[in-house]
Backbone as a printed PyTorch tensor [residue, N CA C, xyz], in Angstrom:
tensor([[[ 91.0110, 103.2600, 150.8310],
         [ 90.8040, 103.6070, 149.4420],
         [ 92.1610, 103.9070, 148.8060]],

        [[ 92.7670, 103.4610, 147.7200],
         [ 93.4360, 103.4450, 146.7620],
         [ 93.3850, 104.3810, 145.7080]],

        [[ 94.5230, 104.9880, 145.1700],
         [ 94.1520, 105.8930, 144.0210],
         [ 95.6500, 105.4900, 143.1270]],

        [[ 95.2640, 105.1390, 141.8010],
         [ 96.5840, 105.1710, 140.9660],
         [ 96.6350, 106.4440, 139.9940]],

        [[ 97.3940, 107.4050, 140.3670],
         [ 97.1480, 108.3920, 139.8040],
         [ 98.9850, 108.6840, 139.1190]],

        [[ 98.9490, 109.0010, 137.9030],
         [100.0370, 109.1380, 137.0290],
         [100.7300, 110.7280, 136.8940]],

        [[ 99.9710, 111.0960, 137.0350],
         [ 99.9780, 113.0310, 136.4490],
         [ 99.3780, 113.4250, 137.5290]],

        [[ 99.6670, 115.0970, 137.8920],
         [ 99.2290, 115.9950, 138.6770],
         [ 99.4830, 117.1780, 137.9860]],

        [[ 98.3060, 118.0980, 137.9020],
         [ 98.7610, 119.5400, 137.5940],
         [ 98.6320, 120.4060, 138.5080]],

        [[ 99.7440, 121.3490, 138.7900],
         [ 99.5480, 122.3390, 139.7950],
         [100.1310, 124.0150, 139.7400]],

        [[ 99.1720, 124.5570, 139.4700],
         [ 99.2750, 126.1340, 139.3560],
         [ 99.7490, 125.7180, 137.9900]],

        [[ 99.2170, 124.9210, 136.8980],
         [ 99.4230, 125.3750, 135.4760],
         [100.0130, 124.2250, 135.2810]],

        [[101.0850, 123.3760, 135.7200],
         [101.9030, 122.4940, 134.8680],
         [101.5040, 120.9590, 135.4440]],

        [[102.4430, 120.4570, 134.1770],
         [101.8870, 119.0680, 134.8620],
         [102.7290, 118.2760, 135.1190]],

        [[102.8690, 117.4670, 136.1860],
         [104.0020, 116.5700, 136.4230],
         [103.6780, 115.4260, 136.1960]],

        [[104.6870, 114.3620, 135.8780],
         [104.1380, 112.9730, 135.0560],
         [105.2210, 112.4580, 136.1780]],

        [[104.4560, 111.1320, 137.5690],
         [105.0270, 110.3200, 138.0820],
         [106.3140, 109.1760, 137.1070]],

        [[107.5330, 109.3010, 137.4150],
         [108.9250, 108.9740, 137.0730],
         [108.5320, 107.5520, 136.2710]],

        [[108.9400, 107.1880, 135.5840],
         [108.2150, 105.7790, 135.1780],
         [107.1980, 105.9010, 134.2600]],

        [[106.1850, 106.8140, 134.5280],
         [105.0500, 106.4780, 133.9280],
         [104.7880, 106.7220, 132.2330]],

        [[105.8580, 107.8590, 132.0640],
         [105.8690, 108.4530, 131.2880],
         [105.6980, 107.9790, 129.8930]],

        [[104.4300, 108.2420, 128.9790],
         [104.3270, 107.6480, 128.0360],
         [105.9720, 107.1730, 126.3330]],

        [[106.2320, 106.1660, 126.3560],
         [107.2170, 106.1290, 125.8400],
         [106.6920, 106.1960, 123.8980]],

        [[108.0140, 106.8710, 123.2140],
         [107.8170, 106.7430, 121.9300],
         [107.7790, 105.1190, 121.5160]],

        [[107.1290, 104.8200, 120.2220],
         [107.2150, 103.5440, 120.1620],
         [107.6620, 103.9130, 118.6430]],

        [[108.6800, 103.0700, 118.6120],
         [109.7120, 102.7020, 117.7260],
         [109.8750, 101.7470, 116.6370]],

        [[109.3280, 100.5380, 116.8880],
         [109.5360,  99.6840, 115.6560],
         [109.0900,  99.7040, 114.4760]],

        [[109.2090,  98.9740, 113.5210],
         [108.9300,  98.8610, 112.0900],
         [107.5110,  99.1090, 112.2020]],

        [[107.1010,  99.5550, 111.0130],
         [105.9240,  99.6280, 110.7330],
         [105.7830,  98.4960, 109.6220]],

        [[104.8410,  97.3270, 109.9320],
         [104.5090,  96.3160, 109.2620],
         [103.1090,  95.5260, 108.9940]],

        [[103.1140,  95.3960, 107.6220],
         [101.4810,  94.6110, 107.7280],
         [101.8160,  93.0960, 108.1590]],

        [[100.9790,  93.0540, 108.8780],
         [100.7620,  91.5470, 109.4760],
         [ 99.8280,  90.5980, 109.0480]],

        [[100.2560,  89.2440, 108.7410],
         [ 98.9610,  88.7810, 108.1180],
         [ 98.7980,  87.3140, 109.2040]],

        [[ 97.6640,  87.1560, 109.8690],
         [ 97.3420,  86.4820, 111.4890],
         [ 96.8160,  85.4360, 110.9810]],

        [[ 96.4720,  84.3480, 111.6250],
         [ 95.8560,  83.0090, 111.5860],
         [ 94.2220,  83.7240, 111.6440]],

        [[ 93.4320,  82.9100, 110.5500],
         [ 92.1730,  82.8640, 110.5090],
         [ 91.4760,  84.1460, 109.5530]],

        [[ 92.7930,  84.6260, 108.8530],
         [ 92.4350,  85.9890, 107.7070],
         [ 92.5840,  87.2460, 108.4180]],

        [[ 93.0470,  87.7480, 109.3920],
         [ 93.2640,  88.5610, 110.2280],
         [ 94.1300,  88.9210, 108.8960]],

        [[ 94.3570,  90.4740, 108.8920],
         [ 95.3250,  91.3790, 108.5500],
         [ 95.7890,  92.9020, 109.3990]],

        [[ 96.4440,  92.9980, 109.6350],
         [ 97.1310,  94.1490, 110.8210],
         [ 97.8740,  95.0500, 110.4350]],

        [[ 98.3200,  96.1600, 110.3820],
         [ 99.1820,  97.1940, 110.0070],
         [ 99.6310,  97.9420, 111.4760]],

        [[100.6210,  97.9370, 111.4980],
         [101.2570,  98.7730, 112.8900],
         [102.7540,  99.0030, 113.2060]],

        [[103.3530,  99.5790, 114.3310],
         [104.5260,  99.0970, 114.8460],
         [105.0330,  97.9570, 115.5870]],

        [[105.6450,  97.2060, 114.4760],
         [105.7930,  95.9150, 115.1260],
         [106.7390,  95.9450, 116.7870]],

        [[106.4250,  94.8460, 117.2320],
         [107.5680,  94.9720, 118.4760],
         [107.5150,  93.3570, 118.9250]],

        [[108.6050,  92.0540, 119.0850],
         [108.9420,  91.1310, 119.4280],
         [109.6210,  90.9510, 120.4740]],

        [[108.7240,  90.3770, 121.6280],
         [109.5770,  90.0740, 122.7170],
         [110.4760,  89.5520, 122.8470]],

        [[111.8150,  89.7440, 123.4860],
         [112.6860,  88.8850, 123.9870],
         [113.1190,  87.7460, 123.3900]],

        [[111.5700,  87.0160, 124.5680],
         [111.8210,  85.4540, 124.3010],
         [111.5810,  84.6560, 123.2470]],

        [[111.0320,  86.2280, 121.8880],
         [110.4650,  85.9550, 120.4490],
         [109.3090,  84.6580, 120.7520]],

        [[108.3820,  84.6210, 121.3810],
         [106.9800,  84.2790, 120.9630],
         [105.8330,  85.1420, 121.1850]],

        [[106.2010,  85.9240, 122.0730],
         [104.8780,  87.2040, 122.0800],
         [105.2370,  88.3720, 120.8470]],

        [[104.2010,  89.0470, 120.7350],
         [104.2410,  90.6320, 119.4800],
         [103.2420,  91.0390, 120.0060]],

        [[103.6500,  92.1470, 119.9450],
         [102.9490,  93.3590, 119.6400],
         [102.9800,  94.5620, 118.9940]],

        [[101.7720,  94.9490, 118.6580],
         [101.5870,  95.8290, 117.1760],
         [101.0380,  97.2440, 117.7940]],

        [[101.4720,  98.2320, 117.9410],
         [100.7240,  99.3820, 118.6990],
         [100.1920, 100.2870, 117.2880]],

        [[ 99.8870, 101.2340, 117.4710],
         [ 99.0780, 102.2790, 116.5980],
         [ 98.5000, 101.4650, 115.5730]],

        [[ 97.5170, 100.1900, 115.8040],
         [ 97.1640,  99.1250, 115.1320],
         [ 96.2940,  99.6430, 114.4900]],

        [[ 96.1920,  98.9950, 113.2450],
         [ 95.0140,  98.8710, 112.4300],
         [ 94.1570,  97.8510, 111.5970]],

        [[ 93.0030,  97.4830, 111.2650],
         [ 92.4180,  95.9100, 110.7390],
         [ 92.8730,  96.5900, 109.4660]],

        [[ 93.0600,  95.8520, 108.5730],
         [ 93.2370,  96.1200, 107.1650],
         [ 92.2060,  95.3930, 106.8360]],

        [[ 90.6720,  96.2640, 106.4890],
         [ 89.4340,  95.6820, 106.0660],
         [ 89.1470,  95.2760, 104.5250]],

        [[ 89.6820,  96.0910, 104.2860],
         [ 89.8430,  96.6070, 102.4300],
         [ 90.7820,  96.7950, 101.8630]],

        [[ 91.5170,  96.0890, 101.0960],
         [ 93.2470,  96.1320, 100.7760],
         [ 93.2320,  97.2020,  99.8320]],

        [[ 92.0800,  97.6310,  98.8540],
         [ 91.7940,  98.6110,  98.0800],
         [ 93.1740,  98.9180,  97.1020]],

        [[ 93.3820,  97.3490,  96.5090],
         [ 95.0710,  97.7550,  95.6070],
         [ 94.4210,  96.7430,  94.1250]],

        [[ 95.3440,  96.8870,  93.6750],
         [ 95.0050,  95.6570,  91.9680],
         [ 96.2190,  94.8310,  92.0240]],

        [[ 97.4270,  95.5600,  92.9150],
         [ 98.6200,  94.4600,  93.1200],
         [ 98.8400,  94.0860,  94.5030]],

        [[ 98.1990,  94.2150,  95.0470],
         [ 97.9670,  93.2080,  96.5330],
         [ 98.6440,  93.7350,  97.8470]],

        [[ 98.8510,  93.0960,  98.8310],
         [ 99.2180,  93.5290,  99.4970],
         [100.7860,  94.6940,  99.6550]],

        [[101.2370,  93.9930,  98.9640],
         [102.9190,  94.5160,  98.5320],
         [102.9380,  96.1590,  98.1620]],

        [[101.6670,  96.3390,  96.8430],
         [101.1360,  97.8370,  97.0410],
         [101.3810,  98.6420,  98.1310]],

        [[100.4170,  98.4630,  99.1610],
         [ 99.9380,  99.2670,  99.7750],
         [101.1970,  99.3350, 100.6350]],

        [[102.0670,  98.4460, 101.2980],
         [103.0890,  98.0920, 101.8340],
         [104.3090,  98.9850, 101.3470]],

        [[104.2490,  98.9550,  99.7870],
         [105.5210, 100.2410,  99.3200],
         [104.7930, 101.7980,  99.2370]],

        [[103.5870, 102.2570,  99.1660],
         [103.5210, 103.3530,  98.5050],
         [101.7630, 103.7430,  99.6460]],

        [[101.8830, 103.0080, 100.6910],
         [100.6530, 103.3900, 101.5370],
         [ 99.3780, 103.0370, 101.5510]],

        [[ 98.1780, 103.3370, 102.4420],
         [ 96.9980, 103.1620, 101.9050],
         [ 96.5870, 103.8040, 100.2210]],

        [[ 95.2170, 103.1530,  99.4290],
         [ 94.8650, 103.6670,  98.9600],
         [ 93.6150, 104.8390,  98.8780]],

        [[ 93.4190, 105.1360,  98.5020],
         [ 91.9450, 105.9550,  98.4370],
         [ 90.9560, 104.8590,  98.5930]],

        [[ 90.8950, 103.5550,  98.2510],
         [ 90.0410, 102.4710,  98.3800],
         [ 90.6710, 101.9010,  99.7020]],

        [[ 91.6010, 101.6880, 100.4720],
         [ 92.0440, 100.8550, 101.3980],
         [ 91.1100, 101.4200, 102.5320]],

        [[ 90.2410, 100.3450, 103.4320],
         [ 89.4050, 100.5110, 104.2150],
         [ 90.3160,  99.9080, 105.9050]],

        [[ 90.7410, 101.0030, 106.7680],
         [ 91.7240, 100.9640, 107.8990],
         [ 90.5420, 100.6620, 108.8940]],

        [[ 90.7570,  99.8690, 109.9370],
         [ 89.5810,  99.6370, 110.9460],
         [ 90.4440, 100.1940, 112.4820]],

        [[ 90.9260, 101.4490, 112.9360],
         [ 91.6910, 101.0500, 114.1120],
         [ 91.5180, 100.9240, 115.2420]],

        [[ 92.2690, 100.5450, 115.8690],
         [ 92.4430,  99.4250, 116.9120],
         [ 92.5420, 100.3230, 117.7020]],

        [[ 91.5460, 100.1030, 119.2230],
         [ 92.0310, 101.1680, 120.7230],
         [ 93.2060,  99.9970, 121.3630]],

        [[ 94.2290, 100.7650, 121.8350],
         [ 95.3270,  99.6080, 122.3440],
         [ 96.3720,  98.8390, 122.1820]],

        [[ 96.5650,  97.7320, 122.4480],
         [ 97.9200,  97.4270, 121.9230],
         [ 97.2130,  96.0980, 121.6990]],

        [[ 97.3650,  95.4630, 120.2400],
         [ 97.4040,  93.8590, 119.8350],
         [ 98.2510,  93.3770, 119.9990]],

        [[ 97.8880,  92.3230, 120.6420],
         [ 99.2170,  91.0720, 121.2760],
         [ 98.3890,  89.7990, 120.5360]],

        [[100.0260,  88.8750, 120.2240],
         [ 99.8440,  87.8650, 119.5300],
         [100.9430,  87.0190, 119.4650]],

        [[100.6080,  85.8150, 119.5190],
         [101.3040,  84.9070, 119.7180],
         [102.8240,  84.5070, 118.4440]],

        [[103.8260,  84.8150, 118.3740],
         [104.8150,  84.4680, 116.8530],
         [103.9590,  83.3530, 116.3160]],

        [[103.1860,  82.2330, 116.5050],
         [103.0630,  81.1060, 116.1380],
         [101.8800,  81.2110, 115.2400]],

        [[101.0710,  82.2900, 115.6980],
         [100.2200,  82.6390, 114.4780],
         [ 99.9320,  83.2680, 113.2160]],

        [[101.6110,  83.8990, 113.2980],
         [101.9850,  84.5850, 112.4280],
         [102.3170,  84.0910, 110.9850]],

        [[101.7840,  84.5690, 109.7850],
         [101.1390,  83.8160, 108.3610],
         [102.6920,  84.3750, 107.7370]],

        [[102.1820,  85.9010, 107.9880],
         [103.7070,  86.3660, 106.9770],
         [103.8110,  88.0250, 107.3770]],

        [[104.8120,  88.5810, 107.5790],
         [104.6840,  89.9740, 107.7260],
         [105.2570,  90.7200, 106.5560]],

        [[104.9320,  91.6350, 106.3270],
         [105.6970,  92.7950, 105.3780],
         [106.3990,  93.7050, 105.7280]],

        [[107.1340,  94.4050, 105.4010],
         [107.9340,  95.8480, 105.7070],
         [107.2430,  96.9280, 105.2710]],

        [[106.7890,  98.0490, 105.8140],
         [106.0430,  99.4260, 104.8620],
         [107.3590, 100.1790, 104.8340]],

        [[106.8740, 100.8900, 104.3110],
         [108.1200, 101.9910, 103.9480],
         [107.4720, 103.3710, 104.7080]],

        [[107.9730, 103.4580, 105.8970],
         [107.3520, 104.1820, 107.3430],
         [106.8900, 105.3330, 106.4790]],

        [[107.4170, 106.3590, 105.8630],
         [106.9870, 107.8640, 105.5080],
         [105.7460, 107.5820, 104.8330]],

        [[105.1720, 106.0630, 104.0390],
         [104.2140, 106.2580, 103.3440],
         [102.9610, 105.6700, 104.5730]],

        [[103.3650, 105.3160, 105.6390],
         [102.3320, 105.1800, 106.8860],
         [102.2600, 106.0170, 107.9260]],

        [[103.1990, 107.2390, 107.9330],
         [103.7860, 107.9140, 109.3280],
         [102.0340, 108.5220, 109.9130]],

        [[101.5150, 109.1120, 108.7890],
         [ 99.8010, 109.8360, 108.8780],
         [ 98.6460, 109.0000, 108.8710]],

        [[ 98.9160, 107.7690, 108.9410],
         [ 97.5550, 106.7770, 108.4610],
         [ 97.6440, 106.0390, 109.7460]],

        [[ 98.4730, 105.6840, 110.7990],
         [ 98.3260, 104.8380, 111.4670],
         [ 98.0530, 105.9400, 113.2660]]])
């Protein structure tokens, strides 16, 4: 029998096996717009070999909830109408399906994502 075990607590504290340790994630925060009407909001991240991405603290952008479109919500945040669907995990996706991305302006996403 096998056990993958990451953490141990003992007499109160907890130790996190060397490696495992959950890392900050760093990149841009960007709406993504995917093959087939997909829309995404997250921290972007591009592999290497630039054809894989991934988007962590993801979200569906169900409801753009703006009158000036995506670009809105992108400078100045969700709205009171913007309907967020989020994501358990990390979305991975191919560069090749990629329609168009945006830049947010992180402080107006730091609480929403």
């Amino acid at each position: 029998m096998e056990a993958d075990v990451k953490e141990v607590n003992i007499n109160g504290k907890c130790y996190v096996l060397k490696g495992s340790e959950q890392q900050e994630i760093t990149g841009d925060i960007k709406i993504v717009v995917l093959q087939r009407g997909w829309i995404v909001v997250g921290r972007f991240e591009r592999e290497k070999d630039g054809t894989q991405c991934k988007l962590h603290n993801t979200s569906v952008i169900r409801t753009w909830g703006t009158t000036q479109g995506l670009g809105e919500i992108a400078e100045g945040g969700p709205t009171s109408s913007t309907k967020l669907d989020k994501c358990k995990g990390v979305v991975e996706f191919d560069y090749m399906t990629v329609v168009l991305t945006i830049d947010c302006r992180s402080e107006k996403w730091q609480n929403k994502l």
